Structure formats: C-alpha cells, structure tokens
C-alpha cells in the first residue's frame, strides 16, 4: 500500500484534508480453471482527516469515514 493525500470537497461545509492508504485491485488468479487466489478489490483506508488545521478522524462517525473512502474511490476514476 502507499500513503496518499487528497482534499475532498462537497461532503461537509469545509474541505477535508485526508491521508489514506491505497492499494490497487488485483484480478483473481486461475490455474487450469481453478481459482488459486481470489480477486482483491481496490482498498482505501483512511489514516487521518483534517479540517481547518485540526485532526477530526476520531470525532467522525464510521458512516462518514465510509463516505469519504467512497468519494476518494470515485474521484480516482474521473
């Protein structure tokens, strides 16, 4: 995984400054028609979320963290 940094807008009143780890998706590996290793989906794991110079990661809900991770994934494909 590699550490990434991104500014997210549109989820709350102020832009969020996010640090996250990102790992690309990997296809499944088959040998003679048998799955040797299953596919691994793209992973985005938040590390820190800052707003206005303050770390708010511990203060936000799991639903908000999921929304931020989803926004990061969607932004990668634009």
Coordinates of N, CA, C and O in Angstrom, one line a residue:
X1 N 0.8 -1.2 0.0 CA 0.0 0.0 0.0 C 0.9 1.2 0.0 O 2.0 1.2 0.5
X2 N 0.4 2.3 -0.6 CA 1.1 3.5 -0.5 C 0.3 4.6 0.1 O -0.9 4.7 0.0
X3 N 0.9 5.5 0.8 CA 0.2 6.6 1.5 C -0.1 7.7 0.5 O 0.8 8.1 -0.3
X4 N -1.3 8.2 0.5 CA -1.8 9.2 -0.4 C -2.4 10.4 0.4 O -2.7 10.2 1.6
X5 N -2.6 11.5 -0.3 CA -3.1 12.7 0.3 C -4.1 13.4 -0.7 O -3.8 13.4 -1.8
X6 N -5.2 13.8 -0.2 CA -6.2 14.4 -1.1 C -7.1 15.3 -0.3 O -7.4 15.1 0.9
X7 N -7.6 16.4 -1.0 CA -8.6 17.3 -0.5 C -9.9 16.9 -1.0 O -10.1 16.7 -2.2
X8 N -10.9 16.7 -0.1 CA -12.3 16.3 -0.5 C -13.2 17.4 -0.2 O -13.2 18.0 0.9
X9 N -14.0 17.8 -1.2 CA -15.0 18.9 -1.0 C -16.4 18.3 -1.3 O -16.5 17.3 -1.9
X10 N -17.4 19.0 -0.8 CA -18.8 18.6 -1.0 C -19.4 17.6 0.0 O -20.6 17.4 -0.1
X11 N -18.6 17.1 0.9 CA -19.2 16.2 1.9 C -19.6 17.0 3.2 O -20.5 16.5 3.9
X12 N -19.0 18.1 3.4 CA -19.4 19.0 4.6 C -19.1 20.4 4.2 O -18.7 20.7 3.1
X13 N -19.3 21.3 5.1 CA -19.2 22.8 4.8 C -17.8 23.2 4.4 O -17.6 24.1 3.7
X14 N -16.8 22.5 5.0 CA -15.4 22.9 4.7 C -14.7 21.7 4.0 O -15.1 20.6 4.2
X15 N -13.7 22.0 3.2 CA -12.9 20.9 2.6 C -12.2 20.1 3.6 O -11.8 20.6 4.6
X16 N -12.2 18.8 3.3 CA -11.5 17.8 4.2 C -10.1 17.5 3.6 O -10.0 17.3 2.4
X17 N -9.1 17.5 4.5 CA -7.8 17.1 4.1 C -7.6 15.7 4.6 O -7.6 15.5 5.8
X18 N -7.4 14.8 3.7 CA -7.4 13.3 4.0 C -6.1 12.7 3.7 O -5.6 12.9 2.6
X19 N -5.6 11.9 4.6 CA -4.4 11.0 4.3 C -5.0 9.6 4.4 O -5.8 9.2 5.3
X20 N -4.6 8.8 3.4 CA -5.1 7.4 3.3 C -4.1 6.5 2.6 O -3.2 6.9 2.0
X21 N -4.3 5.2 2.9 CA -3.5 4.2 2.2 C -4.4 3.6 1.1 O -5.6 3.4 1.2
X22 N -3.8 3.5 -0.1 CA -4.5 3.0 -1.3 C -3.8 1.8 -1.8 O -2.5 1.8 -2.0
X23 N -4.5 0.7 -2.1 CA -4.0 -0.5 -2.8 C -4.9 -0.8 -4.0 O -6.1 -0.9 -3.9
X24 N -4.3 -0.9 -5.1 CA -5.0 -1.2 -6.4 C -5.6 -2.6 -6.3 O -5.2 -3.5 -5.6
X25 N -6.7 -2.7 -7.1 CA -7.4 -4.0 -7.2 C -6.5 -5.0 -7.9 O -5.7 -4.6 -8.8
X26 N -6.6 -6.3 -7.6 CA -5.9 -7.3 -8.3 C -6.9 -8.4 -8.8 O -7.8 -8.8 -8.1
X27 N -6.7 -8.9 -10.0 CA -7.6 -9.9 -10.6 C -7.4 -11.2 -9.9 O -6.3 -11.5 -9.3
X28 N -8.4 -12.1 -10.0 CA -8.2 -13.4 -9.5 C -7.2 -14.2 -10.4 O -7.0 -13.9 -11.5
X29 N -6.5 -15.1 -9.8 CA -5.5 -16.0 -10.5 C -6.1 -17.4 -10.6 O -6.5 -18.0 -9.6
X30 N -6.2 -17.8 -11.8 CA -6.7 -19.2 -12.1 C -5.6 -20.1 -12.7 O -4.8 -19.6 -13.4
X31 N -5.7 -21.3 -12.3 CA -4.7 -22.3 -12.9 C -5.6 -23.5 -13.3 O -6.2 -24.1 -12.4
X32 N -5.6 -23.8 -14.6 CA -6.4 -25.0 -15.1 C -7.9 -24.8 -14.7 O -8.5 -25.8 -14.3
X33 N -8.4 -23.6 -14.7 CA -9.8 -23.3 -14.4 C -10.1 -23.3 -13.0 O -11.3 -23.1 -12.6
X34 N -9.1 -23.4 -12.1 CA -9.4 -23.4 -10.6 C -8.8 -22.1 -10.1 O -7.7 -21.7 -10.4
X35 N -9.6 -21.4 -9.2 CA -9.1 -20.2 -8.6 C -8.1 -20.5 -7.6 O -8.3 -21.2 -6.6
X36 N -6.9 -20.0 -7.8 CA -5.8 -20.2 -6.9 C -5.8 -19.1 -5.9 O -5.5 -19.3 -4.7
X37 N -6.0 -17.8 -6.3 CA -6.1 -16.7 -5.5 C -7.3 -15.9 -5.9 O -7.4 -15.5 -7.1
X38 N -8.2 -15.5 -4.9 CA -9.4 -14.7 -5.3 C -9.0 -13.3 -5.6 O -7.9 -12.8 -5.3
X39 N -9.9 -12.6 -6.3 CA -9.7 -11.2 -6.7 C -9.7 -10.4 -5.4 O -10.3 -10.7 -4.4
X40 N -8.8 -9.3 -5.4 CA -8.8 -8.4 -4.3 C -9.3 -7.1 -4.8 O -8.8 -6.5 -5.8
X41 N -10.4 -6.5 -4.2 CA -10.9 -5.3 -4.6 C -10.0 -4.1 -4.2 O -9.1 -4.2 -3.3
X42 N -10.1 -3.0 -4.9 CA -9.4 -1.8 -4.5 C -9.7 -1.4 -3.1 O -10.8 -1.6 -2.6
X43 N -8.7 -1.0 -2.3 CA -8.8 -0.7 -0.9 C -8.4 0.7 -0.7 O -7.3 1.2 -1.1
X44 N -9.2 1.5 0.1 CA -8.9 2.8 0.5 C -9.1 2.8 2.0 O -10.2 2.5 2.5
X45 N -8.0 3.1 2.8 CA -8.1 3.0 4.3 C -7.7 4.4 4.8 O -6.5 4.8 4.6
X46 N -8.6 5.1 5.4 CA -8.3 6.4 5.9 C -7.4 6.3 7.1 O -7.5 5.4 7.9
X47 N -6.4 7.3 7.1 CA -5.5 7.3 8.2 C -5.7 8.6 9.1 O -5.8 8.5 10.3
X48 N -5.9 9.7 8.5 CA -6.2 11.0 9.2 C -7.2 11.8 8.3 O -7.2 11.7 7.1
X49 N -8.0 12.6 9.0 CA -8.9 13.5 8.3 C -8.8 14.8 9.1 O -9.0 14.9 10.3
X50 N -8.4 15.9 8.4 CA -8.2 17.2 9.0 C -9.2 18.2 8.4 O -9.5 18.1 7.2
X51 N -9.7 19.1 9.2 CA -10.5 20.2 8.7 C -10.0 21.5 9.5 O -9.9 21.4 10.7
X52 N -9.7 22.5 8.8 CA -9.3 23.8 9.4 C -8.1 23.6 10.3 O -8.0 24.3 11.4
X53 N -7.2 22.8 10.0 CA -6.0 22.6 10.8 C -6.1 21.6 12.0 O -5.2 21.5 12.8
X54 N -7.3 21.0 12.2 CA -7.5 20.1 13.3 C -7.8 18.7 12.8 O -8.5 18.5 11.9
X55 N -7.2 17.7 13.5 CA -7.4 16.3 13.1 C -8.8 15.9 13.7 O -9.0 15.9 14.9
X56 N -9.8 15.5 12.9 CA -11.1 15.2 13.3 C -11.4 13.7 13.1 O -12.5 13.2 13.3
X57 N -10.4 12.9 12.8 CA -10.6 11.5 12.5 C -11.4 10.7 13.6 O -12.3 10.0 13.3
X58 N -10.9 10.9 14.8 CA -11.6 10.2 16.0 C -13.0 10.8 16.3 O -13.7 10.1 17.0
X59 N -13.3 11.9 15.7 CA -14.6 12.5 16.0 C -15.7 12.2 15.0 O -16.9 12.4 15.4
X60 N -15.3 11.7 13.8 CA -16.4 11.5 12.8 C -16.9 10.0 12.9 O -16.2 9.1 13.4
X61 N -18.1 9.8 12.5 CA -18.7 8.5 12.5 C -18.2 7.6 11.5 O -17.5 8.0 10.5
X62 N -18.4 6.3 11.7 CA -18.0 5.3 10.7 C -18.7 5.5 9.4 O -18.1 5.2 8.3
X63 N -19.9 5.9 9.4 CA -20.6 6.2 8.1 C -19.9 7.4 7.4 O -19.8 7.3 6.1
X64 N -19.5 8.4 8.1 CA -18.8 9.5 7.4 C -17.4 9.0 6.9 O -17.1 9.4 5.7
X65 N -16.7 8.2 7.6 CA -15.5 7.6 7.1 C -15.7 6.8 5.8 O -14.9 6.9 4.9
X66 N -16.8 6.0 5.8 CA -17.1 5.2 4.6 C -17.4 6.2 3.5 O -17.0 5.9 2.3
X67 N -18.2 7.2 3.7 CA -18.5 8.2 2.7 C -17.2 8.9 2.1 O -17.1 9.1 0.9
X68 N -16.3 9.2 2.9 CA -15.0 9.8 2.5 C -14.2 8.8 1.6 O -13.7 9.1 0.6
X69 N -14.2 7.5 2.1 CA -13.5 6.5 1.3 C -14.1 6.3 0.0 O -13.4 6.2 -1.0
X70 N -15.4 6.3 -0.1 CA -16.2 6.1 -1.3 C -15.9 7.3 -2.3 O -15.7 7.1 -3.5
X71 N -15.9 8.5 -1.7 CA -15.6 9.7 -2.5 C -14.2 9.7 -3.1 O -14.0 10.0 -4.3
X72 N -13.2 9.2 -2.3 CA -11.9 9.0 -2.8 C -11.8 8.0 -4.0 O -11.2 8.3 -5.0
X73 N -12.5 6.9 -3.8 CA -12.5 5.9 -4.9 C -13.2 6.4 -6.1 O -12.6 6.2 -7.2
X74 N -14.3 7.1 -6.0 CA -15.0 7.7 -7.2 C -14.1 8.7 -7.9 O -14.1 8.8 -9.1
X75 N -13.4 9.5 -7.1 CA -12.5 10.6 -7.6 C -11.4 10.0 -8.4 O -10.9 10.6 -9.4
X76 N -10.9 8.8 -8.1 CA -9.8 8.2 -8.8 C -10.1 7.8 -10.2 O -9.3 7.7 -11.0
X77 N -11.4 7.7 -10.5 CA -11.9 7.2 -11.8 C -12.4 8.4 -12.7 O -12.8 8.1 -13.8
X78 N -12.3 9.6 -12.2 CA -12.7 10.7 -13.1 C -11.7 11.1 -14.1 O -10.6 10.9 -14.0

